[in-house]
XYZ file of C-alpha atoms in Angstrom:
544
model
C -7.097 -0.033 0.767
C -11.201 -0.369 0.353
C -12.137 -1.060 -3.002
C -15.931 0.540 -3.966
C -17.586 -1.652 -6.296
C -19.883 0.499 -8.504
C -23.679 -0.698 -9.331
C -26.430 0.108 -11.828
C -30.148 0.003 -10.432
C -32.534 -0.856 -12.864
C -36.261 -0.468 -12.069
C -39.200 1.196 -13.681
C -40.518 2.754 -10.357
C -38.625 5.481 -8.960
C -39.994 5.037 -5.825
C -38.776 1.293 -5.431
C -35.332 2.786 -6.539
C -35.412 5.329 -4.022
C -36.334 2.511 -1.472
C -33.514 0.206 -2.115
C -31.159 3.464 -2.154
C -32.203 4.200 1.300
C -32.083 0.562 2.637
C -28.480 0.186 3.901
C -25.329 2.311 3.971
C -23.892 1.227 0.583
C -20.493 2.854 0.947
C -20.117 0.775 4.174
C -20.910 -2.247 2.339
C -18.066 -1.592 -0.020
C -20.844 -0.295 -3.032
C -21.520 2.640 -4.609
C -24.894 3.247 -6.908
C -23.325 5.041 -9.743
C -26.342 5.005 -12.452
C -29.947 4.288 -12.497
C -32.200 3.671 -15.246
C -35.840 3.173 -15.640
C -36.121 0.778 -18.609
C -34.018 -2.033 -20.098
C -33.568 0.130 -23.319
C -32.193 2.868 -21.046
C -29.926 0.711 -18.890
C -28.497 -0.869 -22.270
C -27.830 2.888 -23.483
C -25.896 3.730 -20.021
C -23.528 0.429 -20.422
C -22.707 1.299 -24.173
C -21.399 4.355 -23.141
C -19.329 2.976 -20.388
C -17.688 2.211 -18.029
C -19.152 -0.703 -16.982
C -20.185 -1.029 -13.541
C -19.135 -4.346 -11.575
C -23.190 -5.305 -10.802
C -26.450 -4.612 -12.196
C -29.710 -4.997 -10.005
C -32.569 -5.080 -12.426
C -36.419 -5.661 -11.920
C -37.527 -8.571 -13.575
C -40.751 -7.164 -14.868
C -40.736 -3.778 -16.770
C -42.602 -2.227 -19.774
C -41.146 -2.189 -23.316
C -38.276 -4.599 -22.395
C -38.485 -6.762 -19.406
C -35.768 -7.921 -17.547
C -35.094 -11.269 -19.089
C -34.653 -9.563 -22.451
C -32.244 -6.865 -20.747
C -30.428 -9.901 -18.853
C -30.187 -11.862 -22.202
C -28.697 -8.879 -24.211
C -26.091 -8.452 -21.324
C -25.151 -11.888 -21.222
C -24.267 -11.440 -24.696
C -22.450 -8.007 -24.928
C -20.926 -8.112 -21.476
C -20.634 -11.742 -20.309
C -18.499 -10.566 -17.134
C -21.030 -8.266 -15.715
C -22.647 -9.593 -12.688
C -26.425 -9.488 -12.408
C -28.974 -9.322 -9.508
C -32.804 -9.452 -10.282
C -35.708 -8.126 -8.218
C -38.893 -10.061 -8.388
C -41.936 -10.334 -6.593
C -43.576 -13.552 -5.119
C -45.720 -14.116 -8.266
C -42.988 -13.823 -10.851
C -41.815 -17.521 -10.465
C -41.822 -17.930 -13.945
C -39.468 -14.967 -15.084
C -37.402 -16.081 -12.004
C -36.924 -19.669 -13.586
C -36.089 -17.886 -16.918
C -33.724 -15.576 -15.305
C -31.989 -18.573 -13.647
C -31.662 -20.347 -16.947
C -29.822 -17.272 -18.069
C -27.308 -17.915 -15.437
C -28.383 -15.545 -12.946
C -27.205 -16.627 -9.851
C -28.574 -14.017 -7.290
C -32.007 -12.793 -6.734
C -33.831 -10.331 -4.209
C -37.527 -10.650 -3.330
C -39.638 -7.475 -3.100
C -40.130 -5.738 -0.751
C -36.217 -6.018 -0.346
C -35.289 -6.880 3.088
C -32.241 -5.077 4.864
C -30.804 -8.826 6.123
C -30.805 -10.072 2.892
C -29.339 -7.088 0.932
C -26.388 -6.899 3.544
C -25.979 -10.741 3.361
C -26.054 -10.661 -0.607
C -23.543 -7.814 -0.824
C -21.274 -9.305 1.688
C -21.083 -12.366 -0.426
C -20.841 -10.816 -3.674
C -18.179 -8.357 -2.388
C -15.885 -11.616 -1.102
C -16.557 -13.003 -4.898
C -15.810 -9.887 -6.577
C -12.267 -9.471 -4.224
C -11.485 -12.853 -5.334
C -12.347 -12.198 -9.072
C -10.078 -9.336 -8.944
C -7.081 -11.046 -7.409
C -7.463 -13.802 -10.177
C -7.574 -11.057 -12.835
C -4.882 -8.852 -11.432
C -2.572 -12.528 -11.229
C -3.552 -13.122 -14.995
C -3.077 -9.508 -16.024
C 0.151 -9.579 -14.435
C 1.005 -13.041 -16.111
C -0.109 -11.491 -19.442
C 2.130 -8.376 -19.014
C 5.124 -10.266 -18.139
C 4.837 -12.638 -21.188
C 4.126 -9.889 -23.405
C 6.637 -7.625 -21.740
C 9.219 -7.154 -24.606
C 6.558 -6.199 -26.866
C 4.586 -3.742 -24.552
C 7.718 -2.155 -24.235
C 8.246 -1.756 -27.852
C 4.773 -0.394 -28.206
C 5.296 2.184 -25.738
C 8.744 3.179 -26.855
C 7.607 3.469 -30.420
C 4.782 5.849 -29.564
C 7.013 8.087 -27.701
C 9.195 8.001 -30.664
C 6.472 8.959 -32.780
C 5.510 12.231 -30.885
C 9.282 13.071 -29.869
C 11.637 12.082 -32.709
C 12.136 12.813 -36.464
C 10.045 10.321 -38.672
C 11.954 8.018 -40.953
C 8.899 8.071 -43.339
C 5.203 7.745 -43.396
C 5.234 4.320 -45.055
C 7.930 2.974 -42.461
C 5.917 4.455 -39.335
C 2.909 2.528 -41.017
C 4.633 -0.599 -41.394
C 6.219 -0.419 -37.801
C 2.922 0.011 -36.213
C 1.668 -3.244 -38.067
C 4.379 -5.202 -36.807
C 4.026 -3.795 -33.563
C 0.549 -4.997 -33.631
C -0.930 -1.384 -33.430
C -2.693 -2.117 -36.935
C -5.783 0.480 -35.853
C -3.178 3.436 -35.848
C -2.538 2.605 -39.566
C -6.331 3.351 -40.906
C -6.690 5.974 -43.540
C -9.599 7.890 -42.029
C -7.963 7.684 -38.437
C -8.895 10.286 -36.079
C -6.871 10.634 -32.674
C -6.595 12.587 -29.702
C -3.646 12.510 -26.787
C -4.126 12.956 -23.107
C -1.512 13.806 -20.780
C -1.908 12.697 -16.826
C 0.389 14.272 -14.327
C 0.139 12.471 -10.651
C 0.730 15.445 -8.069
C 2.362 14.227 -4.771
C 1.726 16.609 -1.874
C 4.780 18.367 -0.481
C 6.439 16.399 2.159
C 4.524 13.258 1.628
C 7.444 11.383 0.462
C 10.009 13.406 2.378
C 13.541 12.666 0.911
C 12.854 8.701 0.382
C 13.716 8.270 -3.562
C 12.742 4.654 -3.261
C 9.343 4.967 -2.069
C 8.795 7.814 -4.728
C 9.933 5.287 -7.431
C 7.752 2.854 -6.161
C 4.574 5.237 -6.218
C 5.799 6.045 -9.613
C 5.638 2.404 -10.814
C 2.070 2.009 -9.201
C 0.660 5.170 -10.991
C 2.197 3.850 -14.237
C 0.717 0.401 -13.520
C -2.756 1.864 -12.632
C -2.726 3.938 -15.760
C -2.088 0.933 -18.057
C -4.644 -1.343 -16.050
C -7.472 1.438 -16.620
C -6.308 1.857 -20.359
C -6.613 -1.897 -20.903
C -10.172 -1.906 -20.156
C -11.015 0.539 -22.950
C -10.637 -0.412 -26.481
C -7.899 1.440 -28.593
C -6.589 3.720 -26.016
C -2.477 3.228 -25.786
C -0.765 4.441 -22.990
C 3.357 5.306 -22.820
C 5.332 7.412 -20.893
C 8.686 9.219 -21.113
C 11.321 8.301 -18.587
C 12.222 12.073 -18.404
C 8.989 12.471 -16.125
C 8.140 9.230 -14.356
C 4.981 11.015 -12.700
C 3.397 11.575 -16.103
C 1.668 9.263 -18.448
C 0.498 9.918 -22.020
C -2.499 8.077 -23.861
C -3.181 8.077 -27.477
C -7.001 7.685 -28.042
C -8.463 6.536 -31.281
C -11.555 8.481 -31.996
C -14.792 6.652 -32.718
C -17.820 7.906 -34.699
C -21.430 7.857 -33.124
C -22.975 9.917 -30.369
C -22.363 7.369 -27.837
C -18.525 7.940 -28.190
C -18.809 11.972 -28.236
C -17.337 12.227 -24.840
C -15.378 8.965 -24.643
C -12.207 10.350 -23.861
C -13.408 12.650 -21.348
C -15.168 9.364 -19.679
C -11.901 7.513 -19.868
C -10.083 10.577 -18.011
C -12.878 10.894 -14.948
C -12.325 6.989 -14.501
C -8.573 7.233 -14.290
C -8.841 10.263 -12.038
C -11.220 8.424 -9.805
C -8.856 5.223 -9.754
C -5.901 7.506 -8.980
C -8.021 9.127 -6.060
C -9.084 5.659 -4.808
C -6.215 3.751 -4.909
C -3.429 6.056 -4.488
C -5.084 8.888 -2.439
C -3.792 11.409 -4.983
C -5.057 14.051 -7.246
C -3.582 14.576 -10.615
C -3.496 17.303 -13.502
C -4.867 16.159 -16.897
C -4.794 17.856 -20.547
C -6.814 16.666 -23.397
C -5.480 17.627 -26.768
C -7.234 18.344 -29.875
C -8.633 15.884 -32.012
C -6.482 15.433 -35.301
C -7.102 13.685 -38.707
C -4.223 11.263 -39.805
C -0.773 10.167 -38.652
C 0.758 13.383 -40.265
C -1.024 15.640 -37.584
C 0.167 13.323 -34.705
C 2.710 15.671 -33.215
C 0.497 18.389 -33.480
C -2.093 16.478 -31.364
C 0.426 15.800 -28.633
C 1.573 19.502 -28.566
C -1.992 20.451 -28.089
C -2.450 18.012 -25.166
C 0.629 19.530 -23.494
C -0.814 22.905 -23.998
C -4.129 21.802 -22.522
C -2.178 20.134 -19.594
C 0.072 22.944 -18.908
C -2.864 25.727 -18.743
C -5.278 22.866 -17.183
C -8.497 24.698 -18.591
C -7.507 26.542 -21.715
C -10.051 24.967 -23.916
C -13.148 25.722 -21.678
C -13.057 29.558 -22.136
C -14.648 29.885 -25.162
C -15.198 28.325 -28.981
C -12.611 30.838 -30.524
C -9.769 29.737 -28.606
C -10.653 25.911 -29.587
C -10.932 26.892 -33.241
C -7.693 28.765 -33.219
C -5.800 25.728 -31.909
C -7.610 23.410 -34.484
C -6.740 25.872 -37.184
C -2.896 25.785 -36.046
C -2.771 21.802 -35.851
C -3.962 22.066 -39.508
C -1.351 24.903 -40.531
C 1.754 23.665 -38.908
C 2.434 20.813 -41.820
C 5.185 18.313 -42.076
C 6.328 20.662 -45.018
C 6.836 23.357 -42.424
C 8.639 21.210 -40.003
C 10.980 19.755 -42.539
C 11.982 23.462 -43.675
C 12.678 24.598 -40.083
C 14.697 21.396 -39.456
C 16.493 22.000 -42.712
C 17.807 25.450 -41.595
C 18.870 24.127 -38.005
C 20.643 21.402 -39.242
C 22.493 23.662 -42.277
C 23.077 26.086 -39.420
C 21.450 28.819 -41.314
C 20.091 31.048 -38.691
C 18.605 33.670 -41.264
C 16.588 31.046 -43.046
C 15.259 29.911 -39.683
C 14.223 33.137 -38.380
C 12.447 33.807 -41.919
C 10.370 30.679 -41.400
C 9.613 31.781 -37.682
C 8.362 34.917 -39.071
C 6.238 33.548 -41.417
C 4.490 31.108 -38.820
C 4.227 33.820 -36.154
C 3.083 36.391 -38.558
C 2.754 39.631 -36.681
C 0.038 40.568 -39.041
C -2.515 38.201 -37.603
C -3.861 38.950 -34.228
C -2.670 35.617 -32.544
C -3.911 35.112 -28.995
C -0.983 34.136 -26.414
C -2.269 30.668 -26.194
C -1.626 29.976 -30.020
C 1.951 31.493 -29.726
C 2.521 28.817 -26.686
C 0.891 26.028 -29.006
C 3.461 27.109 -31.975
C 6.196 27.461 -29.334
C 5.617 23.683 -27.986
C 5.622 22.351 -31.616
C 8.890 23.787 -32.084
C 10.425 22.813 -28.829
C 9.308 19.112 -30.001
C 11.053 19.428 -33.046
C 14.225 20.973 -31.129
C 14.095 17.864 -28.738
C 14.179 15.636 -32.020
C 17.353 17.375 -33.421
C 18.923 17.542 -30.164
C 18.410 13.588 -29.698
C 20.023 12.938 -32.962
C 23.118 15.479 -32.569
C 23.571 15.824 -29.107
C 27.152 14.692 -27.726
C 28.079 13.021 -24.520
C 24.825 13.033 -22.392
C 21.222 14.570 -22.936
C 21.918 17.812 -21.060
C 20.375 20.104 -23.659
C 17.469 17.600 -24.136
C 16.634 18.090 -20.414
C 16.754 21.416 -20.613
C 14.194 21.463 -23.746
C 12.219 19.128 -21.589
C 11.870 21.660 -18.745
C 11.050 24.586 -21.363
C 8.586 22.667 -22.682
C 6.937 22.190 -19.253
C 7.163 25.657 -18.662
C 6.624 27.703 -21.820
C 2.984 28.491 -20.939
C 4.241 30.729 -18.036
C 5.484 33.198 -20.524
C 3.313 36.500 -20.460
C 4.216 37.924 -23.915
C 4.856 37.175 -27.323
C 8.368 38.932 -27.343
C 9.152 36.201 -24.158
C 8.223 33.253 -26.134
C 10.151 34.419 -29.500
C 13.180 35.440 -27.312
C 13.212 31.663 -25.880
C 12.593 30.254 -29.272
C 15.548 32.103 -30.715
C 17.718 31.227 -27.853
C 17.043 27.726 -27.933
C 17.598 27.407 -31.628
C 20.879 28.809 -31.085
C 21.562 26.183 -28.449
C 20.518 23.316 -30.670
C 22.445 24.683 -33.748
C 25.505 24.919 -31.549
C 24.927 21.109 -30.846
C 24.894 20.434 -34.375
C 27.831 22.438 -35.311
C 29.635 20.656 -32.533
C 29.091 17.068 -33.753
C 29.021 18.256 -37.448
C 32.818 19.438 -36.993
C 33.878 17.059 -33.981
C 36.251 13.969 -34.396
C 35.003 10.693 -36.288
C 34.562 9.089 -33.163
C 31.673 11.199 -31.819
C 30.233 11.250 -35.308
C 29.828 7.427 -35.135
C 28.834 7.239 -31.553
C 25.849 9.678 -32.952
C 24.976 7.195 -35.885
C 25.203 4.398 -33.507
C 22.731 5.867 -31.019
C 20.420 6.412 -34.050
C 20.888 2.945 -35.451
C 20.265 1.255 -31.928
C 16.649 2.864 -31.767
C 15.973 2.523 -35.484
C 17.299 -0.993 -36.421
C 14.259 -2.436 -37.055
C 13.739 -0.151 -40.169
C 15.415 -0.927 -43.499
C 18.345 1.216 -42.639
C 21.024 1.871 -45.262
C 24.318 3.591 -45.218
C 23.343 6.041 -47.593
C 20.127 7.207 -45.855
C 21.993 7.764 -42.721
C 25.041 9.474 -44.406
C 22.146 11.928 -45.661
C 20.694 12.251 -42.246
C 23.956 13.248 -40.723
C 25.285 15.431 -43.732
C 28.232 12.901 -44.332
C 29.612 11.173 -47.637
C 28.637 7.291 -47.673
C 32.045 6.069 -48.283
C 33.455 8.313 -45.691
C 30.613 6.760 -42.949
C 31.243 3.187 -44.086
C 34.948 3.405 -43.251
C 34.529 5.754 -39.967
C 31.813 2.934 -38.741
C 34.211 0.135 -39.289
C 37.273 1.864 -37.745
C 35.613 3.018 -34.410
C 33.029 0.005 -33.939
C 35.277 -2.703 -35.230
C 32.666 -4.209 -37.655
C 30.872 -3.309 -40.656
C 27.359 -1.331 -40.317
C 25.373 -4.250 -41.848
C 27.112 -6.517 -39.145
C 26.604 -3.954 -36.664
C 22.668 -3.976 -37.387
C 22.399 -7.807 -37.487
C 23.686 -8.160 -34.157
C 21.304 -5.732 -32.531
C 18.619 -7.574 -34.230
C 19.732 -11.058 -33.288
C 19.929 -9.285 -29.478
C 16.493 -8.447 -29.551
C 15.304 -11.457 -31.252
C 16.826 -13.210 -28.367
C 14.821 -11.538 -25.705
C 11.605 -11.846 -27.673
C 11.952 -15.587 -28.270
C 12.632 -16.164 -24.084
C 8.904 -15.164 -23.956
C 7.463 -17.819 -25.795
C 4.148 -15.755 -26.423
C 5.029 -14.414 -29.928
C 4.908 -16.774 -33.263
C 8.427 -16.756 -35.122
C 6.747 -14.647 -37.997
C 6.014 -11.774 -35.793
C 9.328 -11.673 -34.061
C 10.978 -11.804 -37.592
C 9.212 -8.676 -38.398
C 9.443 -7.077 -35.167
C 13.151 -7.129 -35.560
C 13.368 -5.931 -39.070
C 13.303 -9.091 -41.277
C 10.621 -8.850 -43.959
C 10.439 -12.863 -44.266
C 10.529 -15.442 -41.575
C 12.966 -17.659 -43.571
C 15.500 -15.067 -44.028
C 15.494 -14.377 -39.966
C 15.861 -18.109 -39.349
C 18.894 -18.016 -41.747
C 20.385 -15.273 -40.119
C 19.736 -16.446 -36.518
C 21.078 -19.963 -37.093
C 24.118 -18.478 -38.868
C 24.716 -16.069 -35.748
C 23.556 -17.920 -32.995
C 24.148 -21.552 -33.830
C 20.684 -22.844 -33.369
C 17.601 -22.090 -35.554
C 14.978 -19.675 -33.740
C 12.522 -22.870 -32.636
C 15.391 -24.566 -31.340
C 16.670 -21.613 -29.552
C 13.345 -21.249 -27.839
C 13.084 -25.049 -27.006
C 16.235 -24.957 -25.339
C 15.724 -21.754 -23.514
C 12.516 -22.880 -22.072
C 13.943 -26.139 -21.048
C 16.860 -24.908 -19.216
C 14.833 -21.900 -17.521
C 11.377 -23.340 -16.627
C 11.904 -21.930 -13.034
C 13.188 -18.525 -13.931
């Protein structure tokens, strides 16, 4: 698969730029000129906006900011950016300064075709080798931090899909997972959904090839996001051909279209490496973690309708207004009604949200419906017995809700789904103790890193605390606190085997507030201190 390396051309004379562009078939040489600048200042602005090219070909003599000053700034800001200088025969002193700055390659004006071809051939080989080395180191880094990355991605998915323990607990968990930028008080964020589209017949019935393609797509998404600051990828196993990105918004005009530029780069990479098209959706910008689920829902709406926000400012304002209106308090009341099996109160709440007095456009209805479907999914996940058929059904509804042509259709679907979710809650609440314990256990397995208490779980599942304690011991065979410790130890063992994270980080990641408390618990349960266990493991698994 041929890789195209990107070039920025910098020269104050347009004629010279055009002459260089016309010199050779750039694409045949494996390069593409993606941007041009007529001065060092303009070039720096373009580099600041990103994404960075692999190579800059710059004139050495320019007004305002000469090539030497431009290269000096580039070396400081973008140390990995390769620079080639253009110089005349009389520019020897300039050239000497460029060489002192570490510039290895130069072209004399007028540029000869053979010299340009030779230089590009050599650079192409060097870039290819650098790319291989980078991939090896990235793979190594990913492998070493695999457990942490998986925990980060799982948590981002949990944040958009599941019921929250509490905002304070969410912020603490984000810090433990080294996602601290998401805890900022002035946080502004946006979601992106990207779906890879495989043409019918391309994979035939080969599921193994399809799985491999999904894996390649996910890795490419992660690699692309890794080059951008504070863009966090995650995915849902329910749809392996789809990736999501949480983008932290930055202030300043140079960041105004940052998300769009990231999406364009991702599309180019998917087209270039996988030879596939993709469907994308960019959600509304939201302020603060409390609005996070609204941001995710708006990105799903954008994905499902693809161009919904490009039709006018009125639509955009509607969605922005709705992302503010659907508050955590509104969601809490709806959840309460469903879990208390109170359909009458649920319908009253719905009437308030979908007020018939307001002239609400269809896509606004769809946004609210998506938001409620997300809420249904989190309740279903908590209460569903024996499998995840309802969750899968809700996912499919989420994918197709935008196809409804009428408000009545959307409301009918929501009422029907509310009844299905309520039936699932009812089934569990009035089922045998074993089923209830399984639901509690499943919840604990996903949330053991929090300060879980029996009283909070009893309240969450509408049970008496003493009854839950006895029930848990009866069906699991050990006490609730011993079970939580067992889960924490198993996760600690995985993290210790990677030899990347500090012991204090591991302690926090598995739910201990202090490393000494963690060490004591680990030694008591595993017979070795965390430090001794890691040393033992590394010694015995050197070639693993």
